[in-house]
Short mmCIF file of C-alpha atoms and ligand atoms in Angstrom, two decimals:
data_model
loop_
_atom_site.label_atom_id
_atom_site.label_comp_id
_atom_site.label_asym_id
_atom_site.label_seq_id
_atom_site.Cartn_x
_atom_site.Cartn_y
_atom_site.Cartn_z
CA UNK A 14 -20.10 11.02 15.66
CA UNK A 15 -17.45 11.51 13.19
CA UNK A 16 -15.63 8.51 11.59
CA UNK A 17 -12.04 8.12 12.54
CA UNK A 18 -9.58 8.10 9.81
CA UNK A 19 -9.59 4.52 8.47
CA UNK A 20 -6.63 2.31 9.36
CA UNK A 21 -6.43 1.04 6.06
CA UNK A 22 -6.18 4.49 4.77
CA UNK A 23 -3.33 5.23 7.02
CA UNK A 24 -1.43 2.07 6.09
CA UNK A 25 -1.81 2.86 2.49
CA UNK A 26 -0.55 6.40 3.31
CA UNK A 27 2.48 5.15 5.12
CA UNK A 28 1.56 7.08 8.04
CA UNK A 29 3.37 10.10 6.64
CA UNK A 30 1.30 10.19 3.34
CA UNK A 31 4.28 10.19 1.08
CA UNK A 32 2.54 7.72 -1.32
CA UNK A 33 -0.02 10.10 -2.33
CA UNK A 34 1.48 13.43 -1.94
CA UNK A 35 1.42 13.44 -5.78
CA UNK A 36 0.40 16.58 -7.99
CA UNK A 37 -3.35 16.81 -9.25
CA UNK A 38 -5.72 14.07 -9.83
CA UNK A 39 -6.57 11.09 -8.03
CA UNK A 40 -5.02 8.90 -10.45
CA UNK A 41 -2.78 6.22 -8.98
CA UNK A 42 -3.64 7.42 -5.33
CA UNK A 43 -5.37 4.91 -2.85
CA UNK A 44 -9.24 4.45 -2.85
CA UNK A 45 -10.54 5.59 0.44
CA UNK A 46 -11.93 3.11 2.91
CA UNK A 47 -14.49 3.35 5.39
CA UNK A 48 -14.53 1.05 8.86
CA UNK A 49 -16.52 1.90 12.29
CA UNK A 50 -15.21 4.33 14.13
CA UNK A 51 -13.32 3.73 17.42
CA UNK A 52 -14.53 4.68 20.87
CA UNK A 53 -13.68 8.29 22.24
CA UNK A 54 -9.83 8.54 23.04
CA UNK A 55 -9.08 8.93 27.02
CA UNK A 56 -9.22 12.46 27.63
CA UNK A 57 -5.40 12.65 28.46
CA UNK A 58 -4.92 11.70 24.84
CA UNK A 59 -7.12 13.98 23.06
CA UNK A 60 -5.53 17.17 21.47
CA UNK A 61 -6.51 20.60 23.26
CA UNK A 62 -8.37 23.25 21.12
CA UNK A 63 -8.39 26.95 21.93
CA UNK A 64 -11.37 28.54 20.17
CA UNK A 65 -10.96 32.30 19.45
CA UNK A 66 -13.94 34.28 18.87
CA UNK A 67 -17.07 33.35 20.45
CA UNK A 68 -19.63 34.19 17.91
CA UNK A 69 -22.28 32.38 15.82
CA UNK A 70 -20.21 29.48 14.40
CA UNK A 71 -18.11 29.04 17.55
CA UNK A 72 -21.16 28.77 19.77
CA UNK A 73 -23.58 26.96 17.51
CA UNK A 74 -21.29 24.34 15.75
CA UNK A 75 -17.63 24.18 16.87
CA UNK A 76 -17.79 24.05 20.77
CA UNK A 77 -20.70 21.39 20.25
CA UNK A 78 -18.64 19.67 17.49
CA UNK A 79 -15.70 19.30 19.98
CA UNK A 80 -17.78 17.71 22.48
CA UNK A 81 -18.72 14.75 19.81
CA UNK A 82 -14.85 14.72 18.58
CA UNK A 83 -13.17 11.41 19.36
CA UNK A 84 -9.79 12.98 19.53
CA UNK A 85 -9.96 16.55 20.25
CA UNK A 86 -11.26 18.58 23.25
CA UNK A 87 -12.10 22.18 24.21
CA UNK A 88 -9.47 23.73 26.54
CA UNK A 89 -9.47 27.34 26.25
CA UNK A 90 -11.42 30.40 25.03
CA UNK A 91 -10.19 33.60 23.70
CA UNK A 92 -12.99 36.52 23.67
CA UNK A 93 -13.27 40.10 24.09
CA UNK A 94 -16.28 39.60 25.96
CA UNK A 95 -15.42 38.44 29.56
CA UNK A 96 -19.05 37.83 30.50
CA UNK A 97 -19.83 35.74 27.49
CA UNK A 98 -16.46 33.79 28.03
CA UNK A 99 -17.12 33.18 31.71
CA UNK A 100 -20.61 31.85 30.89
CA UNK A 101 -19.42 29.40 28.10
CA UNK A 102 -16.42 28.13 30.26
CA UNK A 103 -18.69 27.23 32.93
CA UNK A 104 -21.23 25.43 30.79
CA UNK A 105 -18.17 23.66 29.43
CA UNK A 106 -16.59 22.87 32.62
CA UNK A 107 -13.22 25.02 31.87
CA UNK A 108 -11.53 26.58 34.81
CA UNK A 109 -11.11 30.69 34.93
CA UNK A 110 -7.43 30.43 33.89
CA UNK A 111 -8.56 28.83 30.55
CA UNK A 112 -9.99 32.38 29.32
CA UNK A 113 -7.81 34.51 27.60
CA UNK A 114 -8.54 38.11 26.06
CA UNK A 115 -7.46 39.48 22.58
CA UNK A 116 -4.66 41.78 24.90
CA UNK A 117 -3.17 38.89 26.73
CA UNK A 118 -3.74 35.97 23.88
CA UNK A 119 0.01 35.73 23.43
CA UNK A 120 0.21 34.13 26.83
CA UNK A 121 -1.17 30.86 25.37
CA UNK A 122 2.64 30.23 24.57
CA UNK A 123 3.14 29.42 28.23
CA UNK A 124 -0.35 27.16 28.14
CA UNK A 125 0.52 23.54 27.50
CA UNK A 126 -3.17 22.43 27.51
CA UNK A 127 -3.42 24.01 24.27
CA UNK A 128 -2.02 22.42 21.25
CA UNK A 129 -4.42 23.85 18.45
CA UNK A 130 -5.75 27.27 18.26
CA UNK A 131 -8.89 27.51 16.11
CA UNK A 132 -9.45 30.97 14.54
CA UNK A 133 -13.05 31.88 14.02
CA UNK A 134 -13.01 35.69 13.87
CA UNK A 135 -14.06 38.26 11.25
CA UNK A 136 -11.92 37.49 8.11
CA UNK A 137 -9.85 40.40 8.20
CA UNK A 138 -8.55 39.18 11.84
CA UNK A 139 -7.46 35.88 10.57
CA UNK A 140 -4.08 36.49 9.51
CA UNK A 141 -2.94 38.52 12.59
CA UNK A 142 -4.30 36.01 15.32
CA UNK A 143 -2.84 33.07 13.08
CA UNK A 144 0.37 34.62 13.06
CA UNK A 145 0.32 35.38 16.76
CA UNK A 146 -0.69 31.69 17.61
CA UNK A 147 2.15 30.38 15.31
CA UNK A 148 4.41 32.56 17.01
CA UNK A 149 3.41 31.08 20.16
CA UNK A 150 4.30 27.74 19.22
CA UNK A 151 0.68 26.19 18.43
CA UNK A 152 -0.84 24.65 15.34
CA UNK A 153 -3.65 26.64 13.84
CA UNK A 154 -6.95 25.66 12.27
CA UNK A 155 -8.31 28.89 10.55
CA UNK A 156 -11.76 29.28 9.27
CA UNK A 157 -12.44 30.16 5.67
CA UNK A 158 -11.82 32.43 3.66
CA UNK A 159 -8.20 32.24 4.85
CA UNK A 160 -7.67 35.90 5.03
CA UNK A 161 -8.88 38.97 2.96
CA UNK A 162 -5.59 39.15 0.90
CA UNK A 163 -3.32 37.08 -0.93
CA UNK A 164 -0.07 39.06 1.07
CA UNK A 165 -1.88 38.02 4.37
CA UNK A 166 -2.12 34.35 2.88
CA UNK A 167 1.59 34.19 2.31
CA UNK A 168 2.39 35.66 5.70
CA UNK A 169 0.29 32.94 7.26
CA UNK A 170 2.08 30.23 5.30
CA UNK A 171 5.54 31.67 5.73
CA UNK A 172 4.73 31.81 9.75
CA UNK A 173 3.59 28.48 9.98
CA UNK A 174 6.96 27.21 8.02
CA UNK A 175 9.14 29.56 10.30
CA UNK A 176 7.21 28.25 13.34
CA UNK A 177 7.45 24.52 12.16
CA UNK A 178 3.70 24.27 13.15
CA UNK A 179 0.71 23.06 11.30
CA UNK A 180 -1.75 25.52 9.30
CA UNK A 181 -4.94 23.95 8.19
CA UNK A 182 -8.03 26.00 6.82
CA UNK A 183 -11.34 24.73 7.97
CA UNK A 184 -12.89 23.57 4.68
CA UNK A 185 -15.51 21.37 6.31
CA UNK A 186 -16.72 20.05 3.04
CA UNK A 187 -13.47 18.03 2.72
CA UNK A 188 -14.45 16.00 5.63
CA UNK A 189 -18.42 15.72 4.64
CA UNK A 190 -19.52 12.41 3.68
CA UNK A 191 -21.94 13.76 0.61
CA UNK A 192 -19.13 15.90 -0.68
CA UNK A 193 -16.60 12.93 -0.43
CA UNK A 194 -19.18 10.53 -2.20
CA UNK A 195 -19.51 12.84 -5.38
CA UNK A 196 -15.65 13.06 -5.57
CA UNK A 197 -15.39 9.47 -5.35
CA UNK A 198 -18.14 8.86 -7.63
CA UNK A 199 -16.47 11.27 -10.11
CA UNK A 200 -12.83 9.73 -9.81
CA UNK A 201 -14.45 6.07 -10.33
CA UNK A 202 -15.32 7.13 -13.86
CA UNK A 203 -18.63 5.12 -13.56
CA UNK A 204 -20.63 8.25 -15.23
CA UNK A 205 -17.86 8.76 -17.88
CA UNK A 206 -16.14 12.18 -17.91
CA UNK A 207 -17.38 15.28 -15.77
CA UNK A 208 -18.32 17.84 -18.63
CA UNK A 209 -19.96 20.54 -16.15
CA UNK A 210 -20.23 21.60 -12.61
CA UNK A 211 -22.85 24.15 -11.58
CA UNK A 212 -22.40 25.92 -7.97
CA UNK A 213 -25.10 28.14 -6.69
CA UNK A 214 -24.51 29.23 -3.20
CA UNK A 215 -25.77 32.31 -1.38
CA UNK A 216 -28.43 33.70 0.83
CA UNK A 217 -30.06 37.00 1.97
CA UNK A 218 -27.81 38.97 4.13
CA UNK A 219 -29.18 41.17 6.97
CA UNK A 220 -27.34 44.26 7.85
CA UNK A 221 -29.23 44.35 11.05
CA UNK A 222 -27.40 41.37 12.14
CA UNK A 223 -24.03 42.01 13.93
CA UNK A 224 -22.52 38.69 12.17
CA UNK A 225 -23.79 40.23 8.65
CA UNK A 226 -22.72 43.91 9.23
CA UNK A 227 -19.08 42.76 9.03
CA UNK A 228 -19.53 40.53 6.28
CA UNK A 229 -21.08 43.32 4.13
CA UNK A 230 -17.92 45.45 4.90
CA UNK A 231 -15.18 45.04 2.25
CA UNK A 232 -12.53 45.51 4.59
CA UNK A 233 -13.50 43.04 7.21
CA UNK A 234 -15.12 40.35 4.79
CA UNK A 235 -12.75 40.85 1.79
CA UNK A 236 -15.59 40.34 -0.50
CA UNK A 237 -19.04 40.09 0.99
CA UNK A 238 -21.02 36.97 -0.74
CA UNK A 239 -18.05 35.89 -2.57
CA UNK A 240 -15.86 35.60 0.15
CA UNK A 241 -18.38 34.21 2.52
CA UNK A 242 -20.57 31.97 0.30
CA UNK A 243 -19.15 31.99 -3.17
CA UNK A 244 -15.93 30.55 -1.89
CA UNK A 245 -17.54 26.96 -1.40
CA UNK A 246 -18.50 26.96 -5.09
CA UNK A 247 -15.09 27.87 -6.02
CA UNK A 248 -13.61 25.21 -3.77
CA UNK A 249 -16.18 22.55 -4.66
CA UNK A 250 -15.66 22.89 -8.38
CA UNK A 251 -11.95 22.16 -7.90
CA UNK A 252 -12.43 19.31 -5.58
CA UNK A 253 -15.13 17.82 -7.73
CA UNK A 254 -13.08 17.98 -10.89
CA UNK A 255 -9.83 17.24 -9.42
CA UNK A 256 -8.16 19.92 -11.46
CA UNK A 257 -7.38 23.56 -11.53
CA UNK A 258 -8.90 26.32 -13.62
CA UNK A 259 -6.70 27.67 -16.39
CA UNK A 260 -9.06 30.84 -17.01
CA UNK A 261 -12.04 32.66 -15.39
CA UNK A 262 -14.74 35.07 -16.66
CA UNK A 263 -17.03 36.74 -14.30
CA UNK A 264 -19.86 39.35 -14.02
CA UNK A 265 -21.48 41.09 -11.07
CA UNK A 266 -25.04 42.62 -10.60
CA UNK A 267 -24.98 44.99 -7.61
CA UNK A 268 -27.82 47.38 -6.55
CA UNK A 269 -26.05 50.31 -4.88
CA UNK A 270 -29.14 51.87 -3.79
CA UNK A 271 -29.44 48.78 -1.54
CA UNK A 272 -27.85 49.80 1.82
CA UNK A 273 -26.13 46.32 2.13
CA UNK A 274 -24.09 46.71 -0.58
CA UNK A 275 -21.99 49.96 -0.23
CA UNK A 276 -18.67 48.18 -0.23
CA UNK A 277 -19.12 45.07 -1.60
CA UNK A 278 -20.45 43.26 -4.70
CA UNK A 279 -23.93 41.30 -4.19
CA UNK A 280 -24.48 38.90 -7.08
CA UNK A 281 -21.52 37.49 -8.88
CA UNK A 282 -21.44 34.86 -11.65
CA UNK A 283 -18.45 33.19 -12.99
CA UNK A 284 -17.37 30.27 -15.58
CA UNK A 285 -14.06 28.48 -14.98
CA UNK A 286 -12.43 26.94 -17.84
CA UNK A 287 -10.54 23.82 -16.63
CA UNK A 288 -7.81 21.70 -18.59
CA UNK A 289 -9.81 18.64 -19.36
CA UNK A 290 -12.28 20.94 -21.10
CA UNK A 291 -14.69 20.79 -18.34
CA UNK A 292 -16.47 24.14 -17.44
CA UNK A 293 -17.81 25.16 -13.91
CA UNK A 294 -20.57 27.71 -13.61
CA UNK A 295 -20.93 29.48 -10.26
CA UNK A 296 -23.02 32.18 -8.69
CA UNK A 297 -23.24 33.63 -5.09
CA UNK A 298 -25.41 36.30 -3.74
CA UNK A 299 -26.23 37.95 -0.54
CA UNK A 300 -29.66 38.83 -2.06
CA UNK A 301 -31.01 35.35 -3.14
CA UNK A 302 -32.91 32.62 -1.00
CA UNK A 303 -30.65 30.66 0.94
CA UNK A 304 -29.07 27.66 -0.99
CA UNK A 305 -26.14 25.73 -1.27
CA UNK A 306 -26.52 23.51 -4.26
CA UNK A 307 -24.39 22.21 -6.96
CA UNK A 308 -24.84 19.68 -9.80
CA UNK A 309 -22.35 17.73 -11.81
CA UNK A 310 -23.19 16.59 -15.44
CA UNK A 311 -21.15 13.81 -16.65
CA UNK A 312 -21.19 12.04 -19.91
CA UNK A 313 -23.47 9.23 -18.95
CA UNK A 314 -25.04 10.51 -15.67
CA UNK A 315 -25.81 13.49 -13.35
CA UNK A 316 -25.59 14.27 -9.69
CA UNK A 317 -27.52 16.92 -7.79
CA UNK A 318 -26.61 18.00 -4.32
CA UNK A 319 -29.28 20.27 -2.94
CA UNK A 320 -28.60 21.16 -0.35
CA UNK A 321 -25.18 19.98 -0.85
CA UNK A 322 -23.16 21.76 2.06
CA UNK A 323 -25.41 22.68 4.94
CA UNK A 324 -24.21 21.72 8.25
CA UNK A 325 -26.68 18.57 8.17
CA UNK A 326 -29.68 17.12 6.00
CA UNK A 327 -27.64 17.25 2.72
CA UNK A 328 -29.30 15.72 -0.23
CA UNK A 329 -27.83 13.75 -3.08
CA UNK A 330 -29.81 12.58 -6.22
CA UNK A 331 -28.11 10.44 -9.00
CA UNK A 332 -29.37 10.06 -12.11
CA UNK A 333 -27.59 7.52 -14.28
CA UNK A 334 -28.18 4.20 -16.39
CA UNK A 335 -29.69 2.82 -13.47
CA UNK A 336 -32.28 5.32 -13.05
CA UNK A 337 -32.62 7.62 -10.08
CA UNK A 338 -30.88 6.95 -6.83
CA UNK A 339 -30.99 9.12 -3.55
CA UNK A 340 -28.15 7.56 -1.46
CA UNK A 341 -28.68 8.15 2.42
CA UNK A 342 -25.83 9.14 4.57
CA UNK A 343 -25.02 8.18 8.20
CA UNK A 344 -25.77 11.27 10.62
CA UNK A 345 -22.17 12.83 11.06
CA UNK A 346 -20.99 15.95 12.62
CA UNK A 347 -18.67 17.60 9.93
CA UNK A 348 -17.16 19.83 12.22
CA UNK A 349 -16.09 16.94 14.57
CA UNK A 350 -14.70 15.15 11.64
CA UNK A 351 -12.74 18.07 10.53
CA UNK A 352 -11.32 18.67 14.06
CA UNK A 353 -10.54 15.01 14.52
CA UNK A 354 -8.82 15.21 11.32
CA UNK A 355 -6.87 18.04 12.63
CA UNK A 356 -5.89 16.09 15.74
CA UNK A 357 -4.50 13.25 13.68
CA UNK A 358 -2.60 15.74 11.94
CA UNK A 359 -0.92 16.98 14.81
CA UNK A 360 -0.50 13.66 15.81
CA UNK A 361 1.50 12.94 12.61
CA UNK A 362 -1.01 10.35 11.84
CA UNK A 363 -2.98 12.08 8.80
CA UNK A 364 -1.78 14.43 5.98
CA UNK A 365 -2.83 18.07 5.88
CA UNK A 366 -5.55 17.86 3.22
CA UNK A 367 -6.61 21.60 3.64
CA UNK A 368 -3.37 23.46 4.15
CA UNK A 369 -2.66 27.13 3.90
CA UNK A 370 -1.76 26.68 0.20
CA UNK A 371 -5.36 25.37 -0.48
CA UNK A 372 -6.79 28.37 1.23
CA UNK A 373 -4.49 30.83 -0.79
CA UNK A 374 -5.57 29.05 -4.15
CA UNK A 375 -9.10 30.07 -3.34
CA UNK A 376 -8.25 33.60 -2.47
CA UNK A 377 -6.11 34.06 -5.68
CA UNK A 378 -9.03 32.47 -7.84
CA UNK A 379 -11.59 34.93 -6.14
CA UNK A 380 -9.22 37.80 -6.85
CA UNK A 381 -9.38 36.62 -10.32
CA UNK A 382 -13.23 36.55 -10.49
CA UNK A 383 -13.20 40.22 -8.97
CA UNK A 384 -10.47 41.24 -11.63
CA UNK A 385 -12.75 39.90 -14.34
CA UNK A 386 -15.79 41.65 -12.81
CA UNK A 387 -13.79 45.13 -13.09
CA UNK A 388 -12.90 44.25 -16.81
CA UNK A 389 -16.60 43.54 -17.73
CA UNK A 390 -16.18 39.83 -17.75
CA UNK A 391 -12.95 39.75 -19.85
CA UNK A 392 -11.17 36.66 -19.42
CA UNK A 393 -8.41 36.31 -16.50
CA UNK A 394 -5.84 33.74 -16.73
CA UNK A 395 -5.46 31.72 -13.67
CA UNK A 396 -3.21 28.74 -14.60
CA UNK A 397 -0.17 29.78 -12.20
CA UNK A 398 0.80 26.11 -11.56
CA UNK A 399 -0.89 25.45 -8.30
CA UNK A 400 -1.14 21.60 -7.69
CA UNK A 401 -3.38 20.55 -4.47
CA UNK A 402 -1.00 18.18 -2.26
CA UNK A 403 -3.60 15.66 -1.48
CA UNK A 404 -6.92 14.80 -3.04
CA UNK A 405 -9.58 14.51 -0.18
CA UNK A 406 -11.37 11.91 -1.91
CA UNK A 407 -8.03 9.72 -1.96
CA UNK A 408 -7.22 10.22 1.87
CA UNK A 409 -10.26 11.02 3.76
CA UNK A 410 -12.42 7.98 4.58
CA UNK A 411 -16.06 8.10 3.50
CA UNK A 412 -18.90 7.00 5.67
CA UNK A 413 -20.69 4.35 3.26
CA UNK A 414 -24.10 5.61 2.02
CA UNK A 415 -26.87 3.67 3.51
P1 LIG B 27 -19.83 36.14 14.18
O1 LIG B 27 -19.95 37.37 13.88
O2 LIG B 27 -20.78 35.43 14.89
O3 LIG B 27 -18.45 35.85 15.24
C1 LIG B 27 -17.35 36.51 15.18
C2 LIG B 27 -16.61 36.67 16.55
O4 LIG B 27 -15.61 37.63 16.50
C3 LIG B 27 -17.91 37.47 17.72
O5 LIG B 27 -17.57 36.76 18.89
C4 LIG B 27 -17.13 38.83 17.75
O6 LIG B 27 -17.47 39.34 18.94
C5 LIG B 27 -15.51 38.48 17.62
N1 LIG B 27 -14.93 39.87 17.11
C6 LIG B 27 -13.78 40.45 17.53
N2 LIG B 27 -13.45 41.28 17.00
C7 LIG B 27 -14.57 41.75 16.24
C8 LIG B 27 -14.58 42.91 15.45
N3 LIG B 27 -13.75 43.97 15.33
N4 LIG B 27 -15.74 42.89 14.65
C9 LIG B 27 -16.81 42.04 14.88
N5 LIG B 27 -16.42 40.79 15.55
C10 LIG B 27 -15.37 40.66 16.36
O7 LIG B 27 -19.19 35.49 12.85
P2 LIG B 27 -19.25 34.09 12.44
O8 LIG B 27 -20.54 33.55 11.49
O9 LIG B 27 -19.12 33.00 13.64
O10 LIG B 27 -18.01 33.75 11.57
C11 LIG B 27 -16.74 33.53 12.17
C12 LIG B 27 -15.87 33.07 10.87
O11 LIG B 27 -16.18 31.65 10.77
C13 LIG B 27 -15.71 33.84 9.63
O12 LIG B 27 -14.57 33.77 9.06
C14 LIG B 27 -16.77 32.87 8.87
O13 LIG B 27 -16.41 33.06 7.38
C15 LIG B 27 -16.30 31.61 9.33
N6 LIG B 27 -17.65 30.95 9.28
C16 LIG B 27 -17.29 29.56 8.73
C17 LIG B 27 -18.59 28.83 8.67
C18 LIG B 27 -18.34 27.32 8.30
O14 LIG B 27 -19.27 26.75 7.79
N7 LIG B 27 -17.04 26.79 7.95
C19 LIG B 27 -19.67 29.03 8.87
C20 LIG B 27 -19.98 30.38 9.42
C21 LIG B 27 -18.81 31.19 9.40
#
């Protein structure tokens, strides 16, 4: 079960979060606190979510996650497959009028059960379905990557502003205990300054799998392994270091005789240079064995997270002056935590930690990576002045390691 947002954190935030809405690092921000979660809210007080796209993630993680959420619930489905939608609706106890098709999607405007629309479609469809939901007056939680172009990210952010609705990007690691613990330890300075972060995040893609076929299509995915898996490393290097890169260099190795890589790059390796002098090394691939690993090398210690971003079973090893230590984390459902966070944002009780701007920053950085690849590894400047509004380590509570 997810932890609730701690009462102490909310008090420190002054509920609206104004006291921590400062640019850049966590310096001066309140420390996160953990407290036992409360009981689930009564059904009538839960925020209603419509899930758009009933593929692998929706069926495997999101719909089960909503069952475990404390303050969010499933109220509607949007799908192009009526049989699948009817089956899932029956399993979830939803009435027939809670099923929408892509054609009659805009009718959600008249459905008061739906407060949040969760976009879980192929990446190239995120912008259209996000903007339509915002125009229908709904808040939106959109899967990563936010879109397939910077222009689409800008249009999504503008649509949220015009509709005065919330747009959150589903960066689940911002709400995941191991990742929050790593951020907290780096911010504490106990191991000295972080000097180097290494993220290696990829897997073997299978062209025969429908959900990989669109990921291997450049137009639908916006960039193969980088858009699907590498984005975790791009985002992690920024939230671990609590600063933004000023420059990137990147290289790709793609076997064009492999039928998987007709329109996307395969292996990409990059280096970000940060203002503090830290460097982040990243790699992603659709042709290496599945891994979501990262390491943080500090002046007086090292943290290894392997796996560091799986849905469960993540493991952290810390080597410092005290020797080797492997903290254990309580079993939490990070998808439920993330959706509960969105519900609290909608209630006005929690700050928007992963807004559209955060998704667009990664999109711009991934474009800079691809630009450097095209230029044979030449440096590309990335110091366009983005500052994250909230540091997850400062505002999202961390279940204490056991
Ligand atoms: P999937 O292929 O399993 O599901 C996509 C759904 O979209 C399917 O139900 C499919 O029927 C539907 N769809 C509608 N129009 C389509 C079209 N033209 N072509 C293909 N499918 C179409 O994919 P998924 O793995 O569930 O991924 C969905 C989204 O979730 C992606 O944006 C992905 O990046 C994201 N995702 C995030 C995580 C995470 O950990 N946060 C994990 C997996 C996927």
